[in-house]
């Protein structure tokens, strides 16, 4: 879609008009099927993935441009418009400021450090959900896995470590002891995933736009058991309904063809029998005449 459907050089996903974003989602919906009740969940996850992929793609195109080269298969107008944006003084200033912010010590906490490598936070969450038999994981588990060094077993980012320590302390204070003697070691974490997510989101510092430091804004942060009925896009529902009707029509057509074939075979068998009887009568007449 970023090569075939992108007609304007938008610098980020949020600049793409909502109707165009919806058009991309409908194109995605043409390739896959799901239960209508899951449409809004799929839409949220699609947009999150599209935003992440679009940002990475634009950055990749920029790196190619900085090498005085041209990306393959890119729309010429899109590339020229992006070049105009990259050449602006304010764009260079913003890029320099963002780079400086990433390298700041954050009040003595040092630079932001994670252990995801090339894997995004959203992808890591998907991996944890898959490993958990498709069940969502809480954000404390996600943030710990993403920032814990595999060799040392320690969280290198001091700001994130403070968040984890704070949330774990709060969870321990609200957990119920399993033993009668009140031993806190045997405490059971009987808090819901939503409660733990809320603790993490309160403890994690907020960036501009409300983004959480060290976390991706995902559909899993929404309440798992909402009383609100799931939203179903009428157009998507209509497309799914049309697909179902086409399948039914094809099945009926196939049944009709099979019935017609059976009729033809029966008629051929009857004609064959009639031909055999005629040949037998002719043979008897020839025999009697001779």
PDB file of C-alpha atoms in Angstrom:
ATOM      1  CA  UNK A   1       0.000   0.000   0.000  1.00  0.00           C
ATOM      2  CA  UNK A   2       2.870   2.405   0.754  1.00  0.00           C
ATOM      3  CA  UNK A   3       4.000   2.025  -2.848  1.00  0.00           C
ATOM      4  CA  UNK A   4       0.729   1.536  -4.737  1.00  0.00           C
ATOM      5  CA  UNK A   5      -1.814   3.561  -2.716  1.00  0.00           C
ATOM      6  CA  UNK A   6       0.307   6.456  -1.403  1.00  0.00           C
ATOM      7  CA  UNK A   7      -0.169   9.480  -3.689  1.00  0.00           C
ATOM      8  CA  UNK A   8       1.077  12.327  -1.448  1.00  0.00           C
ATOM      9  CA  UNK A   9       4.328  12.515   0.517  1.00  0.00           C
ATOM     10  CA  UNK A  10       2.900  12.612   4.033  1.00  0.00           C
ATOM     11  CA  UNK A  11       5.724  12.845   6.552  1.00  0.00           C
ATOM     12  CA  UNK A  12       3.886  10.766   9.164  1.00  0.00           C
ATOM     13  CA  UNK A  13       0.850   8.516   9.440  1.00  0.00           C
ATOM     14  CA  UNK A  14      -1.217  11.034  11.421  1.00  0.00           C
ATOM     15  CA  UNK A  15      -1.096  13.434   8.444  1.00  0.00           C
ATOM     16  CA  UNK A  16      -2.867  10.948   6.188  1.00  0.00           C
ATOM     17  CA  UNK A  17      -6.587  11.889   5.976  1.00  0.00           C
ATOM     18  CA  UNK A  18      -8.962   9.620   7.856  1.00  0.00           C
ATOM     19  CA  UNK A  19     -10.761   8.639   4.657  1.00  0.00           C
ATOM     20  CA  UNK A  20      -7.450   7.470   3.161  1.00  0.00           C
ATOM     21  CA  UNK A  21      -6.561   5.550   6.329  1.00  0.00           C
ATOM     22  CA  UNK A  22      -9.980   3.905   6.135  1.00  0.00           C
ATOM     23  CA  UNK A  23      -9.371   3.055   2.485  1.00  0.00           C
ATOM     24  CA  UNK A  24      -6.135   1.269   3.478  1.00  0.00           C
ATOM     25  CA  UNK A  25      -8.021  -0.668   6.144  1.00  0.00           C
ATOM     26  CA  UNK A  26     -10.692  -1.718   3.642  1.00  0.00           C
ATOM     27  CA  UNK A  27      -7.970  -2.885   1.285  1.00  0.00           C
ATOM     28  CA  UNK A  28      -6.582  -4.946   4.161  1.00  0.00           C
ATOM     29  CA  UNK A  29     -10.080  -6.283   4.869  1.00  0.00           C
ATOM     30  CA  UNK A  30     -10.312  -7.573   1.289  1.00  0.00           C
ATOM     31  CA  UNK A  31      -7.477 -10.014   1.988  1.00  0.00           C
ATOM     32  CA  UNK A  32      -8.636 -11.421   5.333  1.00  0.00           C
ATOM     33  CA  UNK A  33     -11.818 -12.539   7.098  1.00  0.00           C
ATOM     34  CA  UNK A  34     -12.781 -12.261  10.761  1.00  0.00           C
ATOM     35  CA  UNK A  35     -15.865 -12.289  12.938  1.00  0.00           C
ATOM     36  CA  UNK A  36     -17.741  -8.957  12.643  1.00  0.00           C
ATOM     37  CA  UNK A  37     -17.571  -8.453  16.435  1.00  0.00           C
ATOM     38  CA  UNK A  38     -13.772  -8.193  16.148  1.00  0.00           C
ATOM     39  CA  UNK A  39     -13.738  -5.463  13.491  1.00  0.00           C
ATOM     40  CA  UNK A  40     -12.902  -2.569  15.813  1.00  0.00           C
ATOM     41  CA  UNK A  41     -10.143  -4.548  17.547  1.00  0.00           C
ATOM     42  CA  UNK A  42      -8.651  -5.410  14.153  1.00  0.00           C
ATOM     43  CA  UNK A  43      -8.960  -1.772  13.080  1.00  0.00           C
ATOM     44  CA  UNK A  44      -7.082  -0.517  16.172  1.00  0.00           C
ATOM     45  CA  UNK A  45      -4.288  -3.053  15.737  1.00  0.00           C
ATOM     46  CA  UNK A  46      -4.076  -2.364  12.001  1.00  0.00           C
ATOM     47  CA  UNK A  47      -3.669   1.385  12.542  1.00  0.00           C
ATOM     48  CA  UNK A  48      -1.046   0.848  15.253  1.00  0.00           C
ATOM     49  CA  UNK A  49       0.926  -1.434  12.948  1.00  0.00           C
ATOM     50  CA  UNK A  50       0.434   0.886   9.971  1.00  0.00           C
ATOM     51  CA  UNK A  51       1.694   3.873  11.982  1.00  0.00           C
ATOM     52  CA  UNK A  52       4.797   1.965  13.084  1.00  0.00           C
ATOM     53  CA  UNK A  53       5.490   0.611   9.582  1.00  0.00           C
ATOM     54  CA  UNK A  54       4.909   3.973   7.895  1.00  0.00           C
ATOM     55  CA  UNK A  55       7.331   5.772  10.228  1.00  0.00           C
ATOM     56  CA  UNK A  56      10.011   3.157   9.604  1.00  0.00           C
ATOM     57  CA  UNK A  57       9.434   3.284   5.846  1.00  0.00           C
ATOM     58  CA  UNK A  58       9.741   7.089   5.652  1.00  0.00           C
ATOM     59  CA  UNK A  59      12.948   6.941   7.719  1.00  0.00           C
ATOM     60  CA  UNK A  60      14.302   4.247   5.412  1.00  0.00           C
ATOM     61  CA  UNK A  61      13.532   6.411   2.368  1.00  0.00           C
ATOM     62  CA  UNK A  62      15.264   9.358   4.043  1.00  0.00           C
ATOM     63  CA  UNK A  63      18.437   7.340   4.634  1.00  0.00           C
ATOM     64  CA  UNK A  64      18.494   6.345   0.960  1.00  0.00           C
ATOM     65  CA  UNK A  65      18.040  10.011  -0.038  1.00  0.00           C
ATOM     66  CA  UNK A  66      20.886  11.072   2.277  1.00  0.00           C
ATOM     67  CA  UNK A  67      23.131   8.741   0.272  1.00  0.00           C
ATOM     68  CA  UNK A  68      22.113  10.595  -2.916  1.00  0.00           C
ATOM     69  CA  UNK A  69      20.166   7.575  -4.111  1.00  0.00           C
ATOM     70  CA  UNK A  70      16.520   6.923  -4.977  1.00  0.00           C
ATOM     71  CA  UNK A  71      14.369   4.199  -3.358  1.00  0.00           C
ATOM     72  CA  UNK A  72      13.106   1.539  -5.707  1.00  0.00           C
ATOM     73  CA  UNK A  73       9.480   1.525  -6.884  1.00  0.00           C
ATOM     74  CA  UNK A  74       8.555   4.669  -4.943  1.00  0.00           C
ATOM     75  CA  UNK A  75       5.982   7.071  -6.407  1.00  0.00           C
ATOM     76  CA  UNK A  76       7.997   9.925  -7.945  1.00  0.00           C
ATOM     77  CA  UNK A  77       5.698  12.676  -6.683  1.00  0.00           C
ATOM     78  CA  UNK A  78       5.711  11.207  -3.158  1.00  0.00           C
ATOM     79  CA  UNK A  79       9.510  11.111  -3.100  1.00  0.00           C
ATOM     80  CA  UNK A  80       9.870  14.685  -4.391  1.00  0.00           C
ATOM     81  CA  UNK A  81       7.439  15.984  -1.754  1.00  0.00           C
ATOM     82  CA  UNK A  82       9.313  14.170   1.013  1.00  0.00           C
ATOM     83  CA  UNK A  83      12.608  15.645  -0.218  1.00  0.00           C
ATOM     84  CA  UNK A  84      11.111  19.144   0.039  1.00  0.00           C
ATOM     85  CA  UNK A  85      10.165  18.386   3.656  1.00  0.00           C
ATOM     86  CA  UNK A  86      13.584  16.943   4.537  1.00  0.00           C
ATOM     87  CA  UNK A  87      15.361  19.979   3.089  1.00  0.00           C
ATOM     88  CA  UNK A  88      13.466  22.479   5.261  1.00  0.00           C
ATOM     89  CA  UNK A  89      15.459  24.179   8.027  1.00  0.00           C
ATOM     90  CA  UNK A  90      12.752  23.489  10.620  1.00  0.00           C
ATOM     91  CA  UNK A  91      12.828  19.776   9.754  1.00  0.00           C
ATOM     92  CA  UNK A  92      16.573  19.625  10.364  1.00  0.00           C
ATOM     93  CA  UNK A  93      16.133  21.544  13.642  1.00  0.00           C
ATOM     94  CA  UNK A  94      13.390  19.182  14.803  1.00  0.00           C
ATOM     95  CA  UNK A  95      15.505  16.141  13.917  1.00  0.00           C
ATOM     96  CA  UNK A  96      18.473  17.580  15.788  1.00  0.00           C
ATOM     97  CA  UNK A  97      16.334  18.434  18.824  1.00  0.00           C
ATOM     98  CA  UNK A  98      14.780  14.950  18.921  1.00  0.00           C
ATOM     99  CA  UNK A  99      18.226  13.379  18.688  1.00  0.00           C
ATOM    100  CA  UNK A 100      19.425  15.581  21.533  1.00  0.00           C
ATOM    101  CA  UNK A 101      16.389  14.647  23.641  1.00  0.00           C
ATOM    102  CA  UNK A 102      17.042  10.951  23.071  1.00  0.00           C
ATOM    103  CA  UNK A 103      20.601  11.425  24.276  1.00  0.00           C
ATOM    104  CA  UNK A 104      19.681  13.556  27.305  1.00  0.00           C
ATOM    105  CA  UNK A 105      20.361  12.211  30.791  1.00  0.00           C
ATOM    106  CA  UNK A 106      16.668  12.666  31.821  1.00  0.00           C
ATOM    107  CA  UNK A 107      17.466  14.158  35.188  1.00  0.00           C
ATOM    108  CA  UNK A 108      20.412  11.899  35.911  1.00  0.00           C
ATOM    109  CA  UNK A 109      18.666   8.703  34.660  1.00  0.00           C
ATOM    110  CA  UNK A 110      20.821   8.486  31.547  1.00  0.00           C
ATOM    111  CA  UNK A 111      19.778   7.719  27.967  1.00  0.00           C
ATOM    112  CA  UNK A 112      16.766   5.550  27.235  1.00  0.00           C
ATOM    113  CA  UNK A 113      17.859   1.898  26.992  1.00  0.00           C
ATOM    114  CA  UNK A 114      15.861  -1.148  25.927  1.00  0.00           C
ATOM    115  CA  UNK A 115      16.773  -4.706  24.948  1.00  0.00           C
ATOM    116  CA  UNK A 116      14.473  -5.227  21.991  1.00  0.00           C
ATOM    117  CA  UNK A 117      17.081  -4.896  19.272  1.00  0.00           C
ATOM    118  CA  UNK A 118      15.331  -4.432  15.927  1.00  0.00           C
ATOM    119  CA  UNK A 119      12.053  -5.709  17.390  1.00  0.00           C
ATOM    120  CA  UNK A 120       9.381  -3.086  18.125  1.00  0.00           C
ATOM    121  CA  UNK A 121       7.470  -2.936  21.398  1.00  0.00           C
ATOM    122  CA  UNK A 122       4.271  -3.884  19.569  1.00  0.00           C
ATOM    123  CA  UNK A 123       5.933  -6.943  18.033  1.00  0.00           C
ATOM    124  CA  UNK A 124       7.315  -8.008  21.423  1.00  0.00           C
ATOM    125  CA  UNK A 125       3.822  -7.741  22.902  1.00  0.00           C
ATOM    126  CA  UNK A 126       2.474  -9.942  20.095  1.00  0.00           C
ATOM    127  CA  UNK A 127       5.190 -12.529  20.872  1.00  0.00           C
ATOM    128  CA  UNK A 128       4.288 -12.549  24.568  1.00  0.00           C
ATOM    129  CA  UNK A 129       0.584 -12.923  23.757  1.00  0.00           C
ATOM    130  CA  UNK A 130       1.349 -15.845  21.433  1.00  0.00           C
ATOM    131  CA  UNK A 131       3.523 -17.481  24.103  1.00  0.00           C
ATOM    132  CA  UNK A 132       0.645 -16.986  26.560  1.00  0.00           C
ATOM    133  CA  UNK A 133      -1.730 -19.092  24.408  1.00  0.00           C
ATOM    134  CA  UNK A 134      -3.244 -15.998  22.814  1.00  0.00           C
ATOM    135  CA  UNK A 135      -4.144 -14.357  26.130  1.00  0.00           C
ATOM    136  CA  UNK A 136      -3.209 -10.669  26.684  1.00  0.00           C
ATOM    137  CA  UNK A 137      -0.324  -9.850  29.032  1.00  0.00           C
ATOM    138  CA  UNK A 138      -0.188  -6.943  31.446  1.00  0.00           C
ATOM    139  CA  UNK A 139       2.044  -3.964  30.783  1.00  0.00           C
ATOM    140  CA  UNK A 140       4.300  -4.659  33.742  1.00  0.00           C
ATOM    141  CA  UNK A 141       5.327  -7.971  32.204  1.00  0.00           C
ATOM    142  CA  UNK A 142       5.828  -6.305  28.820  1.00  0.00           C
ATOM    143  CA  UNK A 143       7.960  -3.467  30.139  1.00  0.00           C
ATOM    144  CA  UNK A 144      10.108  -5.854  32.180  1.00  0.00           C
ATOM    145  CA  UNK A 145      10.754  -8.200  29.257  1.00  0.00           C
ATOM    146  CA  UNK A 146      11.535  -5.287  26.927  1.00  0.00           C
ATOM    147  CA  UNK A 147      14.051  -3.638  29.252  1.00  0.00           C
ATOM    148  CA  UNK A 148      15.710  -6.540  31.071  1.00  0.00           C
ATOM    149  CA  UNK A 149      19.191  -7.412  29.858  1.00  0.00           C
ATOM    150  CA  UNK A 150      19.259 -11.118  28.991  1.00  0.00           C
ATOM    151  CA  UNK A 151      22.851 -11.576  30.184  1.00  0.00           C
ATOM    152  CA  UNK A 152      22.723  -9.687  33.475  1.00  0.00           C
ATOM    153  CA  UNK A 153      19.004 -10.077  34.222  1.00  0.00           C
ATOM    154  CA  UNK A 154      18.926  -6.404  35.210  1.00  0.00           C
ATOM    155  CA  UNK A 155      16.935  -3.443  33.900  1.00  0.00           C
ATOM    156  CA  UNK A 156      19.542  -1.057  32.522  1.00  0.00           C
ATOM    157  CA  UNK A 157      17.286   1.970  32.106  1.00  0.00           C
ATOM    158  CA  UNK A 158      17.160   3.573  35.557  1.00  0.00           C
ATOM    159  CA  UNK A 159      13.928   5.437  34.857  1.00  0.00           C
ATOM    160  CA  UNK A 160      12.160   2.238  33.782  1.00  0.00           C
ATOM    161  CA  UNK A 161      13.657   0.393  36.770  1.00  0.00           C
ATOM    162  CA  UNK A 162      12.110   2.981  39.103  1.00  0.00           C
ATOM    163  CA  UNK A 163       8.740   2.454  37.389  1.00  0.00           C
ATOM    164  CA  UNK A 164       8.949  -1.355  37.750  1.00  0.00           C
ATOM    165  CA  UNK A 165       9.997  -1.112  41.411  1.00  0.00           C
ATOM    166  CA  UNK A 166       7.182   1.321  42.170  1.00  0.00           C
ATOM    167  CA  UNK A 167       4.498  -0.801  40.494  1.00  0.00           C
ATOM    168  CA  UNK A 168       5.732  -4.052  42.048  1.00  0.00           C
ATOM    169  CA  UNK A 169       5.701  -2.403  45.484  1.00  0.00           C
ATOM    170  CA  UNK A 170       2.159  -1.186  44.912  1.00  0.00           C
ATOM    171  CA  UNK A 171       1.038  -4.624  43.709  1.00  0.00           C
ATOM    172  CA  UNK A 172       2.586  -6.269  46.780  1.00  0.00           C
ATOM    173  CA  UNK A 173       0.796  -3.817  49.083  1.00  0.00           C
ATOM    174  CA  UNK A 174      -2.568  -4.614  47.486  1.00  0.00           C
ATOM    175  CA  UNK A 175      -2.101  -8.391  47.239  1.00  0.00           C
ATOM    176  CA  UNK A 176      -3.704 -10.849  49.649  1.00  0.00           C
ATOM    177  CA  UNK A 177      -1.452 -13.201  51.705  1.00  0.00           C
ATOM    178  CA  UNK A 178      -1.921 -16.912  51.100  1.00  0.00           C
ATOM    179  CA  UNK A 179      -0.734 -18.010  54.545  1.00  0.00           C
ATOM    180  CA  UNK A 180      -2.448 -17.382  57.884  1.00  0.00           C
ATOM    181  CA  UNK A 181       0.708 -15.970  59.475  1.00  0.00           C
ATOM    182  CA  UNK A 182       0.633 -13.004  57.108  1.00  0.00           C
ATOM    183  CA  UNK A 183       3.885 -13.934  55.427  1.00  0.00           C
ATOM    184  CA  UNK A 184       4.235 -11.461  52.538  1.00  0.00           C
ATOM    185  CA  UNK A 185       6.456 -13.895  50.675  1.00  0.00           C
ATOM    186  CA  UNK A 186       3.400 -16.030  50.037  1.00  0.00           C
ATOM    187  CA  UNK A 187       1.352 -13.127  48.756  1.00  0.00           C
ATOM    188  CA  UNK A 188      -0.878 -13.746  45.760  1.00  0.00           C
ATOM    189  CA  UNK A 189      -1.184 -11.151  43.007  1.00  0.00           C
ATOM    190  CA  UNK A 190      -4.959 -11.169  42.732  1.00  0.00           C
ATOM    191  CA  UNK A 191      -5.156  -7.933  40.752  1.00  0.00           C
ATOM    192  CA  UNK A 192      -6.646  -7.888  37.277  1.00  0.00           C
ATOM    193  CA  UNK A 193      -4.632  -7.127  34.172  1.00  0.00           C
ATOM    194  CA  UNK A 194      -6.522  -3.859  33.783  1.00  0.00           C
ATOM    195  CA  UNK A 195      -5.609  -2.786  37.337  1.00  0.00           C
ATOM    196  CA  UNK A 196      -1.928  -3.543  36.753  1.00  0.00           C
ATOM    197  CA  UNK A 197      -2.011  -1.700  33.414  1.00  0.00           C
ATOM    198  CA  UNK A 198      -3.481   1.353  35.129  1.00  0.00           C
ATOM    199  CA  UNK A 199      -0.699   1.268  37.747  1.00  0.00           C
ATOM    200  CA  UNK A 200       1.952   1.136  35.039  1.00  0.00           C
ATOM    201  CA  UNK A 201       0.388   3.942  33.009  1.00  0.00           C
ATOM    202  CA  UNK A 202       0.218   6.160  36.087  1.00  0.00           C
ATOM    203  CA  UNK A 203       3.851   5.464  36.990  1.00  0.00           C
ATOM    204  CA  UNK A 204       5.346   5.801  33.504  1.00  0.00           C
ATOM    205  CA  UNK A 205       6.327   9.362  32.474  1.00  0.00           C
ATOM    206  CA  UNK A 206       4.321  10.881  29.642  1.00  0.00           C
ATOM    207  CA  UNK A 207       5.808  12.334  26.501  1.00  0.00           C
ATOM    208  CA  UNK A 208       4.293  14.967  24.249  1.00  0.00           C
ATOM    209  CA  UNK A 209       0.939  13.822  22.912  1.00  0.00           C
ATOM    210  CA  UNK A 210       0.311  11.553  25.893  1.00  0.00           C
ATOM    211  CA  UNK A 211       2.629   8.769  24.706  1.00  0.00           C
ATOM    212  CA  UNK A 212       4.019   6.562  27.457  1.00  0.00           C
ATOM    213  CA  UNK A 213       7.789   6.350  27.757  1.00  0.00           C
ATOM    214  CA  UNK A 214       8.962   2.815  27.010  1.00  0.00           C
ATOM    215  CA  UNK A 215       5.548   1.517  25.959  1.00  0.00           C
ATOM    216  CA  UNK A 216       3.569   1.248  22.759  1.00  0.00           C
ATOM    217  CA  UNK A 217      -0.040   2.427  22.736  1.00  0.00           C
ATOM    218  CA  UNK A 218      -1.827  -0.800  21.899  1.00  0.00           C
ATOM    219  CA  UNK A 219      -5.345  -2.239  21.870  1.00  0.00           C
ATOM    220  CA  UNK A 220      -4.387  -4.468  24.818  1.00  0.00           C
ATOM    221  CA  UNK A 221      -4.386  -1.419  27.092  1.00  0.00           C
ATOM    222  CA  UNK A 222      -8.138  -1.115  26.662  1.00  0.00           C
ATOM    223  CA  UNK A 223     -10.443  -2.760  29.218  1.00  0.00           C
ATOM    224  CA  UNK A 224     -10.722  -6.487  28.598  1.00  0.00           C
ATOM    225  CA  UNK A 225     -14.314  -6.731  29.778  1.00  0.00           C
ATOM    226  CA  UNK A 226     -16.072  -3.607  28.581  1.00  0.00           C
ATOM    227  CA  UNK A 227     -19.833  -3.419  28.843  1.00  0.00           C
ATOM    228  CA  UNK A 228     -19.917  -1.317  25.692  1.00  0.00           C
ATOM    229  CA  UNK A 229     -21.052  -3.222  22.623  1.00  0.00           C
ATOM    230  CA  UNK A 230     -18.246  -3.632  20.072  1.00  0.00           C
ATOM    231  CA  UNK A 231     -18.397  -1.184  17.175  1.00  0.00           C
ATOM    232  CA  UNK A 232     -18.947  -2.787  13.782  1.00  0.00           C
ATOM    233  CA  UNK A 233     -18.211  -0.745  10.670  1.00  0.00           C
ATOM    234  CA  UNK A 234     -21.297  -0.952   8.397  1.00  0.00           C
ATOM    235  CA  UNK A 235     -19.220  -0.967   5.219  1.00  0.00           C
ATOM    236  CA  UNK A 236     -16.940  -3.743   6.469  1.00  0.00           C
ATOM    237  CA  UNK A 237     -19.970  -5.726   7.626  1.00  0.00           C
ATOM    238  CA  UNK A 238     -21.522  -5.267   4.190  1.00  0.00           C
ATOM    239  CA  UNK A 239     -18.341  -6.503   2.510  1.00  0.00           C
ATOM    240  CA  UNK A 240     -18.233  -9.554   4.777  1.00  0.00           C
ATOM    241  CA  UNK A 241     -21.921 -10.153   4.097  1.00  0.00           C
ATOM    242  CA  UNK A 242     -21.327  -9.907   0.336  1.00  0.00           C
ATOM    243  CA  UNK A 243     -18.504 -12.434   0.632  1.00  0.00           C
ATOM    244  CA  UNK A 244     -20.835 -14.799   2.457  1.00  0.00           C
ATOM    245  CA  UNK A 245     -23.563 -14.382  -0.163  1.00  0.00           C
ATOM    246  CA  UNK A 246     -21.066 -15.049  -2.965  1.00  0.00           C
ATOM    247  CA  UNK A 247     -19.941 -18.237  -1.239  1.00  0.00           C
ATOM    248  CA  UNK A 248     -23.563 -19.396  -0.829  1.00  0.00           C
ATOM    249  CA  UNK A 249     -24.296 -18.542  -4.487  1.00  0.00           C
ATOM    250  CA  UNK A 250     -21.257 -20.515  -5.654  1.00  0.00           C
ATOM    251  CA  UNK A 251     -22.272 -23.493  -3.519  1.00  0.00           C
ATOM    252  CA  UNK A 252     -25.808 -23.390  -4.970  1.00  0.00           C
ATOM    253  CA  UNK A 253     -24.401 -23.070  -8.491  1.00  0.00           C
ATOM    254  CA  UNK A 254     -22.103 -26.020  -7.885  1.00  0.00           C
ATOM    255  CA  UNK A 255     -25.021 -28.108  -6.592  1.00  0.00           C
ATOM    256  CA  UNK A 256     -27.081 -27.174  -9.676  1.00  0.00           C
ATOM    257  CA  UNK A 257     -24.252 -28.164 -12.030  1.00  0.00           C
ATOM    258  CA  UNK A 258     -23.824 -31.486 -10.240  1.00  0.00           C
ATOM    259  CA  UNK A 259     -27.572 -32.156 -10.512  1.00  0.00           C
ATOM    260  CA  UNK A 260     -27.530 -31.283 -14.217  1.00  0.00           C
ATOM    261  CA  UNK A 261     -24.534 -33.548 -14.778  1.00  0.00           C
ATOM    262  CA  UNK A 262     -26.322 -36.393 -13.017  1.00  0.00           C
ATOM    263  CA  UNK A 263     -29.370 -35.853 -15.254  1.00  0.00           C
ATOM    264  CA  UNK A 264     -27.232 -35.864 -18.392  1.00  0.00           C
ATOM    265  CA  UNK A 265     -25.465 -39.052 -17.303  1.00  0.00           C
ATOM    266  CA  UNK A 266     -28.821 -40.716 -16.639  1.00  0.00           C
ATOM    267  CA  UNK A 267     -30.095 -39.666 -20.086  1.00  0.00           C
ATOM    268  CA  UNK A 268     -26.922 -40.978 -21.730  1.00  0.00           C
ATOM    269  CA  UNK A 269     -27.278 -44.290 -19.914  1.00  0.00           C
ATOM    270  CA  UNK A 270     -30.923 -44.523 -21.014  1.00  0.00           C
ATOM    271  CA  UNK A 271     -30.004 -43.704 -24.626  1.00  0.00           C
ATOM    272  CA  UNK A 272     -27.218 -46.266 -24.530  1.00  0.00           C
ATOM    273  CA  UNK A 273     -29.681 -48.899 -23.337  1.00  0.00           C
ATOM    274  CA  UNK A 274     -32.140 -47.934 -26.092  1.00  0.00           C
ATOM    275  CA  UNK A 275     -29.396 -48.131 -28.732  1.00  0.00           C
ATOM    276  CA  UNK A 276     -28.422 -51.572 -27.492  1.00  0.00           C
ATOM    277  CA  UNK A 277     -32.045 -52.774 -27.762  1.00  0.00           C
ATOM    278  CA  UNK A 278     -32.347 -51.400 -31.338  1.00  0.00           C
ATOM    279  CA  UNK A 279     -29.098 -53.106 -32.356  1.00  0.00           C
ATOM    280  CA  UNK A 280     -30.347 -56.361 -30.865  1.00  0.00           C
ATOM    281  CA  UNK A 281     -33.637 -56.145 -32.862  1.00  0.00           C
ATOM    282  CA  UNK A 282     -31.744 -55.330 -36.067  1.00  0.00           C
ATOM    283  CA  UNK A 283     -29.466 -58.328 -35.552  1.00  0.00           C
ATOM    284  CA  UNK A 284     -32.489 -60.613 -35.108  1.00  0.00           C
ATOM    285  CA  UNK A 285     -34.116 -59.261 -38.295  1.00  0.00           C
ATOM    286  CA  UNK A 286     -30.933 -59.768 -40.318  1.00  0.00           C
ATOM    287  CA  UNK A 287     -30.579 -63.273 -38.950  1.00  0.00           C
ATOM    288  CA  UNK A 288     -34.195 -64.232 -39.818  1.00  0.00           C
ATOM    289  CA  UNK A 289     -34.018 -62.713 -43.341  1.00  0.00           C
ATOM    290  CA  UNK A 290     -30.860 -64.534 -44.183  1.00  0.00           C
TER     291      UNK A 290
END
